[in-house]
Structures are given as C-alpha cells and as structure tokens.
Short mmCIF file of C-alpha atoms in Angstrom, two decimals:
data_model
loop_
_atom_site.label_atom_id
_atom_site.label_comp_id
_atom_site.label_asym_id
_atom_site.label_seq_id
_atom_site.Cartn_x
_atom_site.Cartn_y
_atom_site.Cartn_z
CA MET A 2 -65.65 -12.81 8.83
CA GLN A 3 -64.57 -16.15 10.29
CA ASP A 4 -64.87 -14.61 13.78
CA LYS A 5 -68.39 -13.36 13.13
CA LYS A 6 -69.38 -16.79 11.85
CA GLY A 7 -67.96 -18.42 14.97
CA ARG A 8 -69.81 -16.02 17.26
CA MET A 9 -73.14 -16.46 15.51
CA ASN A 10 -73.08 -20.23 15.31
CA GLY A 11 -75.87 -21.71 17.40
CA LYS A 12 -77.41 -18.33 18.22
CA TYR A 13 -81.18 -17.98 17.94
CA ILE A 14 -82.25 -14.65 16.48
CA VAL A 15 -85.73 -13.27 15.85
CA ILE A 16 -86.06 -10.45 13.30
CA VAL A 17 -89.33 -8.57 12.99
CA GLY A 18 -90.01 -6.95 9.60
CA CYS A 19 -88.84 -8.42 6.32
CA GLY A 20 -88.23 -5.19 4.42
CA ARG A 21 -84.92 -4.27 2.83
CA LEU A 22 -83.17 -3.99 6.19
CA GLY A 23 -84.77 -7.00 7.88
CA SER A 24 -84.21 -9.30 4.91
CA TYR A 25 -80.58 -8.16 4.54
CA LEU A 26 -79.91 -8.87 8.22
CA ALA A 27 -81.72 -12.21 8.06
CA ASN A 28 -79.75 -13.34 5.00
CA THR A 29 -76.42 -12.31 6.49
CA LEU A 30 -76.96 -13.64 10.01
CA SER A 31 -78.25 -16.90 8.61
CA GLN A 32 -75.13 -17.19 6.42
CA TRP A 33 -73.02 -16.57 9.49
CA GLY A 34 -74.52 -19.65 11.09
CA ALA A 35 -77.25 -18.19 13.32
CA SER A 36 -80.66 -19.82 13.51
CA VAL A 37 -82.91 -17.00 12.29
CA VAL A 38 -86.67 -16.57 12.47
CA ILE A 39 -88.05 -13.71 10.40
CA VAL A 40 -91.55 -12.46 11.12
CA ASP A 41 -93.64 -10.32 8.78
CA LEU A 42 -97.30 -9.48 8.35
CA HIS A 43 -97.23 -10.27 4.65
CA GLU A 44 -96.01 -13.49 3.14
CA GLU A 45 -94.93 -11.77 -0.09
CA SER A 46 -92.31 -9.80 1.88
CA PHE A 47 -90.31 -13.00 2.19
CA LYS A 48 -89.52 -12.72 -1.53
CA LEU A 49 -86.74 -10.36 -0.46
CA LEU A 50 -84.94 -13.22 1.25
CA SER A 51 -82.10 -14.85 -0.64
CA PRO A 52 -82.63 -18.41 -1.90
CA HIS A 53 -79.80 -19.40 0.45
CA PHE A 54 -81.62 -18.09 3.54
CA GLY A 55 -81.49 -21.03 5.93
CA GLY A 56 -83.89 -19.81 8.62
CA PHE A 57 -87.61 -19.85 9.34
CA ARG A 58 -90.31 -17.57 7.98
CA LEU A 59 -93.30 -16.77 10.16
CA THR A 60 -96.29 -14.84 8.85
CA GLY A 61 -98.13 -12.88 11.52
CA ASP A 62 -98.43 -9.68 13.48
CA ALA A 63 -95.45 -9.39 15.82
CA VAL A 64 -97.45 -7.08 18.08
CA GLU A 65 -99.54 -10.10 19.10
CA SER A 66 -97.80 -12.01 21.84
CA GLY A 67 -99.20 -15.30 20.47
CA VAL A 68 -97.18 -14.77 17.29
CA MET A 69 -94.09 -14.03 19.31
CA ARG A 70 -94.67 -17.17 21.36
CA GLN A 71 -94.83 -19.13 18.10
CA ALA A 72 -91.50 -17.59 17.18
CA LYS A 73 -90.23 -18.92 20.54
CA LEU A 74 -89.04 -15.46 21.49
CA ASP A 75 -88.46 -16.58 25.07
CA ARG A 76 -85.57 -18.68 23.78
CA ALA A 77 -84.02 -15.96 21.59
CA ASP A 78 -80.53 -14.61 22.15
CA LEU A 79 -81.33 -11.46 20.20
CA LEU A 80 -84.36 -9.64 18.80
CA VAL A 81 -84.11 -7.08 16.02
CA ALA A 82 -87.15 -4.84 15.46
CA ALA A 83 -86.80 -3.66 11.87
CA THR A 84 -90.29 -2.76 10.66
CA HIS A 85 -91.08 0.54 8.91
CA ASP A 86 -93.02 1.81 11.91
CA ASP A 87 -91.26 3.30 14.96
CA ASN A 88 -94.23 2.60 17.21
CA VAL A 89 -94.37 -1.06 16.20
CA ASN A 90 -90.62 -1.39 16.71
CA LEU A 91 -90.90 0.20 20.14
CA LEU A 92 -93.74 -2.08 21.21
CA VAL A 93 -92.09 -5.23 19.86
CA ALA A 94 -88.74 -4.33 21.43
CA GLN A 95 -90.29 -3.52 24.78
CA THR A 96 -92.31 -6.75 24.86
CA ALA A 97 -89.19 -8.72 23.96
CA LEU A 98 -87.24 -7.09 26.75
CA LYS A 99 -89.82 -7.07 29.53
CA VAL A 100 -92.12 -10.02 28.81
CA PHE A 101 -89.92 -12.50 26.98
CA LYS A 102 -86.70 -11.45 28.78
CA VAL A 103 -84.62 -11.49 25.60
CA PRO A 104 -81.03 -10.70 26.64
CA ARG A 105 -80.37 -8.29 23.79
CA VAL A 106 -82.81 -6.16 21.86
CA LEU A 107 -82.01 -3.88 18.94
CA ALA A 108 -84.48 -1.59 17.23
CA ARG A 109 -84.44 0.58 14.17
CA VAL A 110 -85.76 4.05 14.80
CA TYR A 111 -86.70 6.32 11.90
CA ASP A 112 -87.36 9.56 13.70
CA PRO A 113 -84.30 10.66 15.69
CA ARG A 114 -86.67 12.43 18.08
CA ASN A 115 -87.92 9.01 19.24
CA ASP A 116 -84.43 7.90 20.13
CA ASP A 117 -84.58 9.20 23.70
CA ILE A 118 -87.75 7.24 24.47
CA TYR A 119 -86.09 4.02 23.38
CA GLN A 120 -82.93 4.76 25.35
CA GLU A 121 -84.96 5.41 28.51
CA LEU A 122 -86.55 2.00 28.13
CA GLY A 123 -83.18 0.31 27.84
CA ILE A 124 -83.54 -0.57 24.15
CA GLU A 125 -80.49 -0.26 21.92
CA THR A 126 -81.33 1.68 18.80
CA ILE A 127 -79.91 2.37 15.39
CA CYS A 128 -81.26 5.38 13.56
CA PRO A 129 -80.47 5.18 9.82
CA ILE A 130 -80.96 8.95 9.45
CA THR A 131 -78.47 9.79 12.20
CA VAL A 132 -75.98 7.22 10.87
CA ALA A 133 -76.29 8.60 7.33
CA ALA A 134 -76.11 12.20 8.54
CA GLU A 135 -72.93 11.48 10.48
CA LEU A 136 -71.34 9.86 7.45
CA PHE A 137 -72.32 12.82 5.32
CA LEU A 138 -70.87 15.26 7.85
CA GLN A 139 -67.70 13.21 8.04
CA ALA A 140 -67.41 13.25 4.26
CA VAL A 141 -68.00 16.99 4.24
CA THR A 142 -65.43 17.77 6.93
CA GLU A 143 -62.83 15.40 5.55
CA GLY A 144 -63.28 16.45 1.95
CA ARG A 145 -62.13 19.64 0.30
CA LEU A 146 -64.50 22.57 0.06
CA PRO A 147 -64.35 25.09 -2.83
CA GLY A 148 -61.76 27.75 -2.18
CA GLU A 149 -59.80 25.62 0.28
CA GLU A 150 -56.12 25.02 -0.39
CA ARG A 151 -54.87 21.44 -0.40
CA MET B 12 -72.34 -41.18 20.95
CA THR B 13 -69.56 -41.11 18.38
CA THR B 14 -71.04 -43.75 16.08
CA THR B 15 -74.66 -42.73 16.43
CA THR B 16 -76.27 -41.91 13.10
CA VAL B 17 -79.33 -39.70 12.84
CA LEU B 18 -81.56 -39.42 9.78
CA VAL B 19 -83.22 -36.08 9.07
CA VAL B 20 -86.25 -36.28 6.77
CA ASP B 21 -87.66 -32.99 5.54
CA ASP B 22 -88.52 -31.54 2.15
CA GLU B 23 -87.33 -28.07 3.23
CA LYS B 24 -83.65 -27.48 2.72
CA ASN B 25 -83.39 -24.95 5.55
CA ILE B 26 -84.78 -27.42 8.08
CA ARG B 27 -82.34 -30.10 6.97
CA LEU B 28 -79.51 -27.60 7.22
CA THR B 29 -80.52 -26.23 10.63
CA LEU B 30 -80.92 -29.70 12.10
CA THR B 31 -77.67 -30.96 10.62
CA GLN B 32 -75.73 -27.98 11.94
CA ALA B 33 -77.27 -28.27 15.39
CA LEU B 34 -76.70 -32.01 15.67
CA GLU B 35 -73.16 -32.18 14.35
CA THR B 36 -71.94 -30.36 17.46
CA LEU B 37 -73.28 -33.31 19.49
CA GLY B 38 -70.82 -35.58 17.73
CA VAL B 39 -73.48 -37.62 15.93
CA ARG B 40 -73.37 -38.43 12.23
CA VAL B 41 -76.24 -36.85 10.33
CA GLU B 42 -77.72 -38.07 7.05
CA THR B 43 -80.62 -36.44 5.26
CA ALA B 44 -83.51 -37.45 3.03
CA VAL B 45 -85.66 -35.03 1.05
CA ASN B 46 -88.85 -37.12 1.03
CA GLY B 47 -90.51 -40.21 2.44
CA GLU B 48 -89.43 -42.49 -0.38
CA GLU B 49 -85.76 -41.62 0.03
CA ALA B 50 -86.07 -42.03 3.81
CA LEU B 51 -87.47 -45.53 3.46
CA GLN B 52 -84.70 -46.51 1.04
CA LYS B 53 -82.08 -45.29 3.50
CA LEU B 54 -83.79 -47.01 6.42
CA GLU B 55 -83.78 -50.25 4.51
CA HIS B 56 -80.04 -50.19 3.96
CA SER B 57 -78.50 -48.56 7.03
CA PRO B 58 -79.06 -48.64 10.77
CA TYR B 59 -80.11 -45.38 12.39
CA ALA B 60 -80.50 -44.66 16.08
CA LEU B 61 -82.92 -41.82 15.51
CA MET B 62 -84.98 -40.21 12.78
CA LEU B 63 -86.24 -36.62 12.78
CA LEU B 64 -89.29 -36.68 10.57
CA ASP B 65 -91.43 -33.92 9.12
CA LEU B 66 -95.11 -34.85 9.04
CA LYS B 67 -96.08 -32.58 6.19
CA MET B 68 -94.24 -33.42 3.01
CA PRO B 69 -95.30 -33.60 -0.62
CA GLY B 70 -95.82 -37.18 -1.78
CA MET B 71 -95.66 -39.64 1.07
CA ASN B 72 -96.49 -37.89 4.35
CA GLY B 73 -94.68 -38.46 7.63
CA LEU B 74 -97.28 -40.77 9.15
CA GLU B 75 -97.09 -43.06 6.12
CA VAL B 76 -93.29 -43.12 6.43
CA LEU B 77 -93.69 -44.01 10.09
CA ARG B 78 -96.12 -46.79 9.27
CA ARG B 79 -93.89 -48.34 6.62
CA MET B 80 -90.79 -47.88 8.73
CA ARG B 81 -92.32 -49.91 11.53
CA GLU B 82 -92.84 -52.76 9.06
CA LEU B 83 -89.25 -52.48 7.86
CA ARG B 84 -87.29 -51.87 10.98
CA ALA B 85 -88.19 -51.54 14.61
CA GLY B 86 -86.03 -49.82 17.16
CA VAL B 87 -85.44 -46.54 15.36
CA ARG B 88 -86.52 -43.74 17.65
CA VAL B 89 -88.46 -40.91 16.04
CA ILE B 90 -88.84 -37.20 16.72
CA ILE B 91 -91.66 -35.62 14.76
CA ILE B 92 -91.27 -32.13 13.34
CA THR B 93 -94.51 -30.17 13.32
CA ALA B 94 -95.39 -26.92 11.61
CA TYR B 95 -95.97 -23.56 13.24
CA GLY B 96 -99.06 -23.55 15.34
CA THR B 97 -99.79 -27.24 14.86
CA ILE B 98 -100.59 -28.92 18.10
CA GLU B 99 -99.33 -32.37 18.77
CA SER B 100 -102.64 -34.18 19.07
CA ALA B 101 -100.64 -37.13 18.08
CA VAL B 102 -102.42 -40.26 19.21
CA GLU B 103 -102.09 -41.67 15.72
CA ALA B 104 -98.31 -41.10 15.76
CA MET B 105 -98.12 -42.55 19.24
CA LYS B 106 -99.73 -45.76 18.05
CA LEU B 107 -96.76 -46.00 15.71
CA GLY B 108 -94.28 -45.46 18.53
CA ALA B 109 -93.57 -41.75 18.09
CA VAL B 110 -94.07 -39.67 21.21
CA ASP B 111 -91.59 -36.80 20.82
CA PHE B 112 -92.38 -33.64 18.95
CA ILE B 113 -90.54 -30.49 18.06
CA GLN B 114 -92.34 -27.48 16.69
CA LYS B 115 -90.91 -25.14 14.09
CA PRO B 116 -89.12 -22.81 14.47
CA PHE B 117 -86.62 -24.55 16.73
CA THR B 118 -83.54 -23.31 18.47
CA PRO B 119 -80.31 -25.30 18.14
CA LYS B 120 -80.30 -25.76 21.91
CA GLU B 121 -83.75 -27.33 22.12
CA ILE B 122 -82.98 -29.69 19.24
CA ARG B 123 -79.82 -30.88 20.96
CA GLU B 124 -81.57 -31.28 24.32
CA LEU B 125 -84.44 -33.29 22.87
CA VAL B 126 -82.18 -35.51 20.76
CA GLN B 127 -80.00 -36.25 23.78
CA THR B 128 -83.03 -37.05 25.94
CA VAL B 129 -84.43 -39.43 23.33
CA LEU B 130 -81.09 -41.14 22.68
CA GLN B 131 -80.33 -41.55 26.38
CA ARG B 132 -83.77 -42.99 27.09
CA GLY B 133 -82.47 -46.44 26.20
CA GLU B 134 -80.04 -46.41 29.11
CA LEU B 135 -82.55 -45.63 31.88
CA SER B 136 -82.97 -48.03 34.72
CA ALA B 137 -86.44 -49.57 34.76
CA ASP B 138 -86.82 -49.36 38.54
CA ALA B 139 -86.50 -45.57 38.76
CA THR B 140 -88.90 -43.88 41.15
CA ASP B 141 -88.61 -40.19 40.29
CA TYR B 142 -91.28 -38.56 38.18
CA SER B 143 -89.21 -37.39 35.21
CA THR B 144 -87.51 -40.76 34.77
CA VAL B 145 -90.85 -42.56 35.00
CA ILE B 146 -92.22 -40.28 32.24
CA GLU B 147 -89.17 -41.09 30.12
CA LEU B 148 -89.66 -44.82 30.78
CA CYS B 149 -93.28 -44.46 29.70
CA LYS B 150 -92.14 -42.82 26.46
CA ARG B 151 -89.53 -45.53 25.96
CA SER B 152 -92.22 -48.21 26.23
CA ILE B 153 -94.29 -46.31 23.66
CA ASN B 154 -91.22 -46.13 21.35
CA GLU B 155 -90.92 -49.89 21.69
CA GLY B 156 -94.63 -50.46 21.08
CA ASP B 157 -95.13 -51.94 24.57
CA PHE B 158 -98.36 -50.16 25.49
CA THR B 159 -99.07 -52.30 28.55
CA ALA B 160 -95.79 -51.21 30.15
CA ALA B 161 -96.40 -47.63 28.99
CA LEU B 162 -99.83 -47.59 30.63
CA LEU B 163 -98.37 -48.86 33.90
CA ALA B 164 -95.65 -46.21 33.81
CA ALA B 165 -98.19 -43.46 33.03
CA HIS B 166 -100.29 -44.53 36.05
CA ARG B 167 -97.17 -44.39 38.17
CA ALA B 168 -96.26 -40.95 36.83
CA VAL B 169 -99.72 -39.64 37.71
CA SER B 170 -99.46 -40.95 41.27
CA LEU B 171 -95.96 -39.51 41.68
CA GLU B 172 -96.92 -36.08 40.38
CA PRO B 173 -100.69 -35.58 40.60
CA SER B 174 -100.40 -31.98 39.41
CA SER B 175 -98.69 -32.78 36.11
CA ALA B 176 -100.76 -32.07 33.01
CA GLU B 177 -98.27 -33.99 30.87
CA ALA B 178 -98.71 -37.20 32.86
CA PHE B 179 -102.53 -37.02 32.71
CA ASN B 180 -102.44 -36.27 29.00
CA LEU B 181 -100.11 -39.18 28.34
CA LEU B 182 -102.33 -41.50 30.38
CA GLY B 183 -105.36 -40.27 28.44
CA ALA B 184 -103.67 -40.92 25.10
CA LEU B 185 -102.66 -44.45 26.15
CA LEU B 186 -106.21 -45.20 27.28
CA GLU B 187 -107.49 -43.87 23.95
CA ILE B 188 -105.12 -46.23 22.14
CA ASP B 189 -106.47 -49.00 24.38
CA GLY B 190 -109.99 -48.16 23.13
CA LYS B 191 -111.17 -46.65 26.42
CA MET B 192 -112.34 -43.35 25.02
CA ASP B 193 -114.52 -42.24 27.93
CA GLU B 194 -111.73 -42.74 30.44
CA ALA B 195 -109.33 -41.03 28.07
CA ILE B 196 -111.55 -37.95 27.85
CA ARG B 197 -111.71 -37.79 31.65
CA PHE B 198 -107.92 -37.71 31.87
CA TYR B 199 -107.62 -35.13 29.08
CA ARG B 200 -110.09 -32.98 31.04
CA THR B 201 -108.02 -33.32 34.19
CA ALA B 202 -104.87 -32.37 32.27
CA VAL B 203 -106.57 -29.25 30.89
CA SER B 204 -107.92 -28.27 34.31
CA LEU B 205 -104.42 -28.61 35.78
CA ASP B 206 -102.85 -26.45 33.11
CA GLU B 207 -105.04 -24.58 30.66
CA SER B 208 -102.03 -23.58 28.59
CA TYR B 209 -100.93 -27.17 27.98
CA ALA B 210 -101.72 -27.31 24.27
CA PRO B 211 -101.39 -31.08 23.63
CA ALA B 212 -104.10 -31.88 26.18
CA MET B 213 -106.36 -29.15 24.79
CA ALA B 214 -105.95 -30.58 21.30
CA ASN B 215 -106.61 -34.13 22.46
CA LEU B 216 -109.70 -33.11 24.38
CA GLU B 217 -111.04 -31.11 21.47
CA ARG B 218 -110.45 -33.92 19.02
CA ALA B 219 -111.77 -36.64 21.31
CA THR B 220 -114.98 -34.78 22.04
CA THR B 221 -115.63 -33.81 18.43
CA ILE B 222 -118.06 -35.86 16.39
CA GLY B 223 -116.17 -38.33 14.29
CA ARG B 224 -113.58 -39.17 16.92
CA ASP B 225 -111.34 -40.63 14.27
CA GLY B 226 -108.24 -40.10 16.35
CA ALA B 227 -106.36 -38.96 13.28
CA ILE B 228 -103.54 -36.55 13.73
CA SER B 229 -104.21 -33.13 12.35
CA LEU B 230 -101.84 -32.37 9.53
CA ASP B 231 -103.12 -28.86 9.09
CA GLY B 232 -102.34 -25.96 11.33
CA ILE B 233 -104.96 -25.53 14.04
#
C-alpha cells in the first residue's frame, strides 16, 4: 500500500463516470495521494463519493471537448473512462489519447465483443464480465466437482 | 525557500488539502484558513510570503479579504483561485495587486510552477530585456501597487513581442485601471484578434463593452 501511495503522489488523474466503479476508483486513488478530477453528467452521482474524497468534481458531458478542457485533460497522467456506456467510453478514451495526448488511457468495456475495437485503437481495457468469468472458471476448475475424489 | 510560509485560504477542504500536499514538496511551510475572517486574523499576526485565495467563499468573499489585507499588510503576494469555467476578467483584483490566477481543477505541477514563478518574481533584475522577464516585472509592479511602472513594463512587453495576446491584454487592463477605457478596449480587441482562444482578453472585452462597465470581477461562472 505504501508503494502505491508513493507512486500516485502528485499524479493527475481524470475519471469519467461517477457510478459505483468510477466513485470507488476516485476515492481510492485520491486516498493514495493522486490529484483526481471526476466528471459526471449528473451532480447527484457525486453522492457516491466518500466524504474523504480529496479531489475535484466536474459536472458536464465528457463527450464535449470543452468539458474535457475544463478538466485540464491535456495535463493528465491518466484517464479512466468508466461510464455505463461502451460507446461513450470509447469516444472519451479515443479523444484523450489522440487529441489530448494523455500518456495512459484505461477504459471499462461492458460487451466483450467490443474489446477488439478498443485494442485496435491502442486503448487499454478492462472488461468486468471477462474478469468475473475468468474468476468463476478458476473457482470451478480449482474447486471440487460432485463425484470427484479428493 | 526553506523559511517561506504560504497561506492557503479556501472553504473547501479538498482544495486546502490538494494545495498543501502540492506545496509541501517545494519545501515551503503551508498554513490554512477556512474563511476570510480567519485569513485576516492570521495575516495580522504572522508574515506570509504568499497567499492562495479563493474568490468565492461563504461570508467574506475573496475580493473583500484582498481589500482588507492591503490595509493591514502590503507585500504579501496573492494567487487567486477561480472556479471551473470562470474567466479571469480580474481588473478589480488587479487594482488590489493580484494578477495571478489558477483555475480549478489544478494539477500539482501547475500549482508548484506558478507558486515558484510568483515567489521568484521578487529576485528579478529590473533591467531585463527579454519578453517573459518584462512580463514578470510588469506583474511584480502590479503586486506592489506601482501602476506607473507596470504600465511602462506592459508597453515594453508589447514592443518586444507584438504578437502576444497576454501583453496586449495586460496593457489594456492597466489602461482601464488608469481610467482610459477607450484605449483599454482597443488593446483588448487587439489581444482577441491575436488569439481568439485567449479567454482573459475575451472576458475583458466583453465586460468593458457591456453597458454598465462597472469593471467588477465576475464571481459567477461565465
């Protein structure tokens, strides 16, 4: 944990989407010492942030480049696209990479079939369904099935 | 800079925290105040090299703090913190010696760079001939309330770099402070024509050409 804190100190991170995932990441990265800006369309989404969240909240549509300029995306070390919409995540991630030249871009992708498109564009992705499926399969293969001897 | 003390004045805890964290790595001592009243109390009792001041606070707003601080203690440099999307049409703040702005959200790097620039401004040689130093000298004169020297420096900056929107905007603002509104508007126009994306000049031009021309800083997001 100390290592993570050291690495995050002074980093400037923009997170798009303040749902359960976005808010969790924002809370944690902010606790680790990063300077975090979280962007969401709806102000009430920020209720999910912990009272100890030490970053900035920005209400607006991340698809609009004006909003991203307000978030000073050109200065970001990392962008995380974590909205509920794959297409929005793709657009935001691509803009961050190509227009704002953000050195590292991570996007959540819901539909595993979209994964290839992201990869082709050079965007790192995390697909919660694939991750969960792999964990399930691991649990299944490592665990005992009925009829198997120990 | 080991003994330099900076005062951070903001009602939002996260801003105080972010600024403190960013500045401590510079080796400066950071103190905080949660509102204008507390800031003035601290300013009365301790010397500070620099104050980072939020304009929009409940109770006494930042401009009022600036006004009262000038009565109490001169020589404290000020960086004004502005809200998202607010444009620094800050002639009113400039009259009170504040010429540096930082817009939320800010990155630790830009805070450190601006604070260093403002703190090191005091050490600049007055006979510098390069554009960026002349701009800094102009800002230093504004910090010190010497508007005659600031106006001279702004004229020099414009002649050194005739394509700089910042220099024309600064010259316009100083002329506005000097009561020469028509000339000021001309320079704001030039600044905008040089760089249409230069928001401070756009804001100054819009304000100066709007009926009322009160020169007041906008405290609401534009």
